[in-house]
Amino acid sequence: MIIQEINIRKMKMKMKHPFTTSFGTFHEKNFLLLEAKDELGNSGWGESVAFDSPWYNEETLETNLHIIKDFLIPIIVGKKIGHPDEVSERFSAIRKNNMAKSTVEGAIWDLYAKRNEMTLAHALGGKLDKIEVGISIGIHEKVEDLVETVRRFVEEGYKRIKVKIKPGYDVEVIRELRKQFPDVPLMADANSAYTLDDVELLKQLDVFNLTMIEQPLASDDIIDHATLQKQLITPICLDESIHSLEDTRKAVELGSTKIINIKIGRVGGLTEAKRIHDYCMEQGIPVWCGGMLESGIGRAHNVALTTLPNFILPGDTAGSSRYWEEDVISPEVIVEDGYITVPTAYGIGYEPNYNAMDKFTVEQYQFKAY
Ligand code: OSB
Ligand code: MG
């Protein structure tokens, strides 16, 4: 296929509820959507999961826009692509900027699946027709409010609860949740808020039977995590530290992690996500799909990826209504009794809702082959 046209929309969507992590609070989501069209008029969609501010990693919406416009689009517009796996290979001359790369690569995966009349899940090799999902819950000022939020989502059927922790909001919060919900699969995500000086504190979490603790130490570390894992019963799961299959291999070989959170954007796209999945499966390391507060487009990509067989643990792909009054896809992503039914329409399987998209679009850019 030939990539004939690329359209980018800069989006602004207000979140239904603010979401707080150890590094900051999100009230709204500013992000990019990218549409790739082929010479037959087929269209595929991707989403940049980079945030406004470089808090989670070094990328932002604006750095993504710059890298996509000035470096990635020139590599693919007007060019012939046989299979989406070729895209990340062509982008490999550009270092990092994984979320920017993933935006373009994701749109081309969707386009490829549609052109070949198959679902994205099928194009990736996924077989499940429904996926089990959990939910990630931000820091609440009052623990009573957190308990009520958790209760609501447990009652909605989410298969595991993840809560954010930070220094001063950790052991006692988890103790209270465990008391209230003795049997719910529970985990904690620190978003890099601790250091090895906190080993004794982190060891106190071992009595609560957490499924895992996610990224307790520095966002670029795999050495200290190995030191920490030796002293913890609770399995460590790396998020921020993993950008590639190579990072995964090194972390697994060092014993820094027993579980991997795969985020498509963080690892540079679906091709690399699949490679990490395959390697972890060989190594007996379970994986799950992380989230970046995506709109429906990015969410649909997460749903498709999660159909691969080593996504053994429920991920963070909650339903659209958990984040947005109105999502940009139709139908929206719906969670019933903790499951999302994988759509059967071709590509990502959800249609763009242009009415909603137009409402939330603040700028548009077009690039055509000629
Ligand atoms: O660390 O997984 C994370 C949200 C923003 C930034 C980082 C993270 C998160 C989440 C929410 O945990 C996942 C989601 O619901 O999309
Ligand atoms: Mg995380």
Tab-separated table of N, CA and C in Angstrom, residues 164-234:
chain	number	residue	atom	x	y	z
A	164	LYS	N	-2.859	4.268	42.985
A	164	LYS	CA	-1.610	5.021	42.968
A	164	LYS	C	-1.152	5.233	44.401
A	165	ILE	N	0.159	5.123	44.622
A	165	ILE	CA	0.712	5.434	45.943
A	165	ILE	C	1.842	6.449	45.799
A	166	LYS	N	2.194	7.104	46.904
A	166	LYS	CA	3.355	7.999	46.955
A	166	LYS	C	3.783	8.073	48.410
A	167	PRO	N	4.989	8.560	48.695
A	167	PRO	CA	5.431	8.626	50.086
A	167	PRO	C	4.415	9.385	50.945
A	168	GLY	N	4.040	8.793	52.068
A	168	GLY	CA	3.041	9.399	52.948
A	168	GLY	C	1.623	8.944	52.630
A	169	TYR	N	1.458	8.261	51.522
A	169	TYR	CA	0.139	7.762	51.091
A	169	TYR	C	0.380	6.362	50.548
A	170	ASP	N	0.695	5.448	51.447
A	170	ASP	CA	1.043	4.109	50.967
A	170	ASP	C	0.571	3.012	51.922
A	171	VAL	N	1.389	2.652	52.929
A	171	VAL	CA	1.085	1.464	53.736
A	171	VAL	C	-0.288	1.562	54.398
A	172	GLU	N	-0.603	2.717	54.987
A	172	GLU	CA	-1.887	2.828	55.701
A	172	GLU	C	-3.075	2.807	54.733
A	173	VAL	N	-2.879	3.389	53.557
A	173	VAL	CA	-3.935	3.385	52.535
A	173	VAL	C	-4.210	1.951	52.074
A	174	ILE	N	-3.140	1.220	51.812
A	174	ILE	CA	-3.300	-0.164	51.349
A	174	ILE	C	-3.890	-1.034	52.472
A	175	ARG	N	-3.470	-0.761	53.710
A	175	ARG	CA	-4.011	-1.523	54.844
A	175	ARG	C	-5.535	-1.356	54.916
A	176	GLU	N	-5.995	-0.109	54.751
A	176	GLU	CA	-7.435	0.165	54.814
A	176	GLU	C	-8.169	-0.522	53.656
A	177	LEU	N	-7.581	-0.448	52.441
A	177	LEU	CA	-8.230	-1.090	51.286
A	177	LEU	C	-8.321	-2.601	51.484
A	178	ARG	N	-7.242	-3.187	51.996
A	178	ARG	CA	-7.244	-4.646	52.219
A	178	ARG	C	-8.282	-5.058	53.258
A	179	LYS	N	-8.433	-4.190	54.252
A	179	LYS	CA	-9.429	-4.464	55.292
A	179	LYS	C	-10.834	-4.457	54.675
A	180	GLN	N	-11.081	-3.458	53.826
A	180	GLN	CA	-12.412	-3.311	53.222
A	180	GLN	C	-12.669	-4.339	52.115
A	181	PHE	N	-11.587	-4.712	51.397
A	181	PHE	CA	-11.739	-5.600	50.228
A	181	PHE	C	-10.735	-6.747	50.335
A	182	PRO	N	-10.978	-7.698	51.258
A	182	PRO	CA	-9.966	-8.728	51.533
A	182	PRO	C	-9.626	-9.613	50.338
A	183	ASP	N	-10.582	-9.785	49.409
A	183	ASP	CA	-10.350	-10.762	48.334
A	183	ASP	C	-10.144	-10.155	46.951
A	184	VAL	N	-10.218	-8.849	46.843
A	184	VAL	CA	-10.104	-8.231	45.510
A	184	VAL	C	-8.646	-8.228	45.059
A	185	PRO	N	-8.375	-8.662	43.823
A	185	PRO	CA	-6.998	-8.524	43.319
A	185	PRO	C	-6.604	-7.045	43.318
A	186	LEU	N	-5.540	-6.745	44.068
A	186	LEU	CA	-5.166	-5.359	44.344
A	186	LEU	C	-3.687	-5.162	44.030
A	187	MET	N	-3.341	-4.003	43.472
A	187	MET	CA	-1.931	-3.678	43.217
A	187	MET	C	-1.714	-2.186	43.426
A	188	ALA	N	-0.441	-1.780	43.531
A	188	ALA	CA	-0.119	-0.375	43.773
A	188	ALA	C	0.884	0.093	42.732
A	189	ASP	N	0.706	1.333	42.268
A	189	ASP	CA	1.610	1.932	41.273
A	189	ASP	C	2.215	3.204	41.869
A	190	ALA	N	3.552	3.221	41.975
A	190	ALA	CA	4.239	4.346	42.628
A	190	ALA	C	4.745	5.386	41.637
A	191	ASN	N	4.730	5.082	40.347
A	191	ASN	CA	5.264	6.028	39.347
A	191	ASN	C	6.599	6.628	39.798
A	192	SER	N	7.518	5.747	40.237
A	192	SER	CA	8.905	6.157	40.510
A	192	SER	C	9.077	7.060	41.728
A	193	ALA	N	8.196	6.961	42.709
A	193	ALA	CA	8.231	7.915	43.821
A	193	ALA	C	9.171	7.525	44.968
A	194	TYR	N	9.792	6.327	44.893
A	194	TYR	CA	10.611	5.866	46.026
A	194	TYR	C	12.064	5.655	45.596
A	195	THR	N	12.931	5.432	46.625
A	195	THR	CA	14.326	5.087	46.365
A	195	THR	C	14.674	3.886	47.244
A	196	LEU	N	15.898	3.402	47.110
A	196	LEU	CA	16.312	2.258	47.946
A	196	LEU	C	16.336	2.611	49.433
A	197	ASP	N	16.331	3.893	49.773
A	197	ASP	CA	16.218	4.272	51.192
A	197	ASP	C	14.876	3.847	51.786
A	198	ASP	N	13.908	3.529	50.919
A	198	ASP	CA	12.556	3.188	51.382
A	198	ASP	C	12.315	1.679	51.454
A	199	VAL	N	13.376	0.876	51.377
A	199	VAL	CA	13.187	-0.584	51.348
A	199	VAL	C	12.356	-1.071	52.530
A	200	GLU	N	12.659	-0.591	53.736
A	200	GLU	CA	11.937	-1.085	54.922
A	200	GLU	C	10.444	-0.766	54.826
A	201	LEU	N	10.146	0.424	54.333
A	201	LEU	CA	8.748	0.823	54.164
A	201	LEU	C	8.057	-0.058	53.114
A	202	LEU	N	8.733	-0.266	51.981
A	202	LEU	CA	8.124	-1.055	50.899
A	202	LEU	C	7.910	-2.505	51.339
A	203	LYS	N	8.815	-3.005	52.202
A	203	LYS	CA	8.653	-4.381	52.716
A	203	LYS	C	7.368	-4.535	53.533
A	204	GLN	N	6.905	-3.433	54.122
A	204	GLN	CA	5.660	-3.506	54.902
A	204	GLN	C	4.451	-3.824	54.020
A	205	LEU	N	4.584	-3.595	52.719
A	205	LEU	CA	3.464	-3.895	51.809
A	205	LEU	C	3.308	-5.398	51.580
A	206	ASP	N	4.367	-6.161	51.901
A	206	ASP	CA	4.353	-7.599	51.607
A	206	ASP	C	3.203	-8.357	52.279
A	207	VAL	N	2.688	-7.859	53.398
A	207	VAL	CA	1.632	-8.606	54.107
A	207	VAL	C	0.259	-8.469	53.435
A	208	PHE	N	0.132	-7.577	52.452
A	208	PHE	CA	-1.203	-7.296	51.895
A	208	PHE	C	-1.533	-8.110	50.650
A	209	ASN	N	-0.664	-9.025	50.291
A	209	ASN	CA	-0.932	-9.898	49.153
A	209	ASN	C	-1.283	-9.116	47.884
A	210	LEU	N	-0.454	-8.120	47.564
A	210	LEU	CA	-0.671	-7.359	46.330
A	210	LEU	C	-0.229	-8.206	45.143
A	211	THR	N	-0.970	-8.102	44.045
A	211	THR	CA	-0.589	-8.836	42.832
A	211	THR	C	0.791	-8.386	42.362
A	212	MET	N	1.086	-7.090	42.584
A	212	MET	CA	2.400	-6.566	42.214
A	212	MET	C	2.511	-5.145	42.724
A	213	ILE	N	3.758	-4.628	42.724
A	213	ILE	CA	3.973	-3.191	42.897
A	213	ILE	C	4.610	-2.689	41.604
A	214	GLU	N	4.035	-1.631	41.060
A	214	GLU	CA	4.461	-1.126	39.752
A	214	GLU	C	5.417	0.046	39.920
A	215	GLN	N	6.536	-0.040	39.228
A	215	GLN	CA	7.556	1.026	39.125
A	215	GLN	C	7.761	1.784	40.444
A	216	PRO	N	8.255	1.082	41.488
A	216	PRO	CA	8.498	1.811	42.739
A	216	PRO	C	9.664	2.804	42.642
A	217	LEU	N	10.710	2.465	41.887
A	217	LEU	CA	11.943	3.275	41.895
A	217	LEU	C	12.077	4.099	40.603
A	218	ALA	N	13.236	4.709	40.430
A	218	ALA	CA	13.421	5.720	39.376
A	218	ALA	C	12.962	5.258	37.998
A	219	SER	N	12.491	6.219	37.216
A	219	SER	CA	11.878	5.922	35.916
A	219	SER	C	12.887	5.383	34.900
A	220	ASP	N	14.190	5.595	35.166
A	220	ASP	CA	15.196	5.090	34.226
A	220	ASP	C	16.013	3.955	34.833
A	221	ASP	N	15.528	3.361	35.913
A	221	ASP	CA	16.342	2.365	36.633
A	221	ASP	C	15.958	0.924	36.337
A	222	ILE	N	16.965	0.060	36.195
A	222	ILE	CA	16.702	-1.385	36.281
A	222	ILE	C	17.635	-2.076	37.292
A	223	ILE	N	18.646	-1.365	37.768
A	223	ILE	CA	19.608	-1.969	38.706
A	223	ILE	C	19.041	-1.990	40.128
A	224	ASP	N	18.605	-0.832	40.608
A	224	ASP	CA	18.065	-0.769	41.977
A	224	ASP	C	16.798	-1.615	42.121
A	225	HIS	N	16.029	-1.699	41.050
A	225	HIS	CA	14.829	-2.548	41.128
A	225	HIS	C	15.218	-4.013	41.387
A	226	ALA	N	16.340	-4.451	40.818
A	226	ALA	CA	16.788	-5.832	41.064
A	226	ALA	C	17.175	-5.995	42.535
A	227	THR	N	17.840	-4.995	43.075
A	227	THR	CA	18.213	-5.019	44.497
A	227	THR	C	16.957	-5.065	45.370
A	228	LEU	N	15.990	-4.252	45.015
A	228	LEU	CA	14.737	-4.202	45.783
A	228	LEU	C	13.977	-5.528	45.686
A	229	GLN	N	13.894	-6.081	44.462
A	229	GLN	CA	13.112	-7.314	44.280
A	229	GLN	C	13.637	-8.446	45.161
A	230	LYS	N	14.963	-8.478	45.357
A	230	LYS	CA	15.550	-9.533	46.213
A	230	LYS	C	15.033	-9.457	47.640
A	231	GLN	N	14.587	-8.269	48.049
A	231	GLN	CA	14.153	-8.080	49.446
A	231	GLN	C	12.629	-8.053	49.604
A	232	LEU	N	11.908	-8.116	48.491
A	232	LEU	CA	10.442	-8.057	48.546
A	232	LEU	C	9.838	-9.396	48.162
A	233	ILE	N	8.702	-9.720	48.791
A	233	ILE	CA	7.920	-10.875	48.342
A	233	ILE	C	7.025	-10.418	47.179
A	234	THR	N	6.444	-9.229	47.321
A	234	THR	CA	5.557	-8.695	46.278
A	234	THR	C	6.320	-8.584	44.959
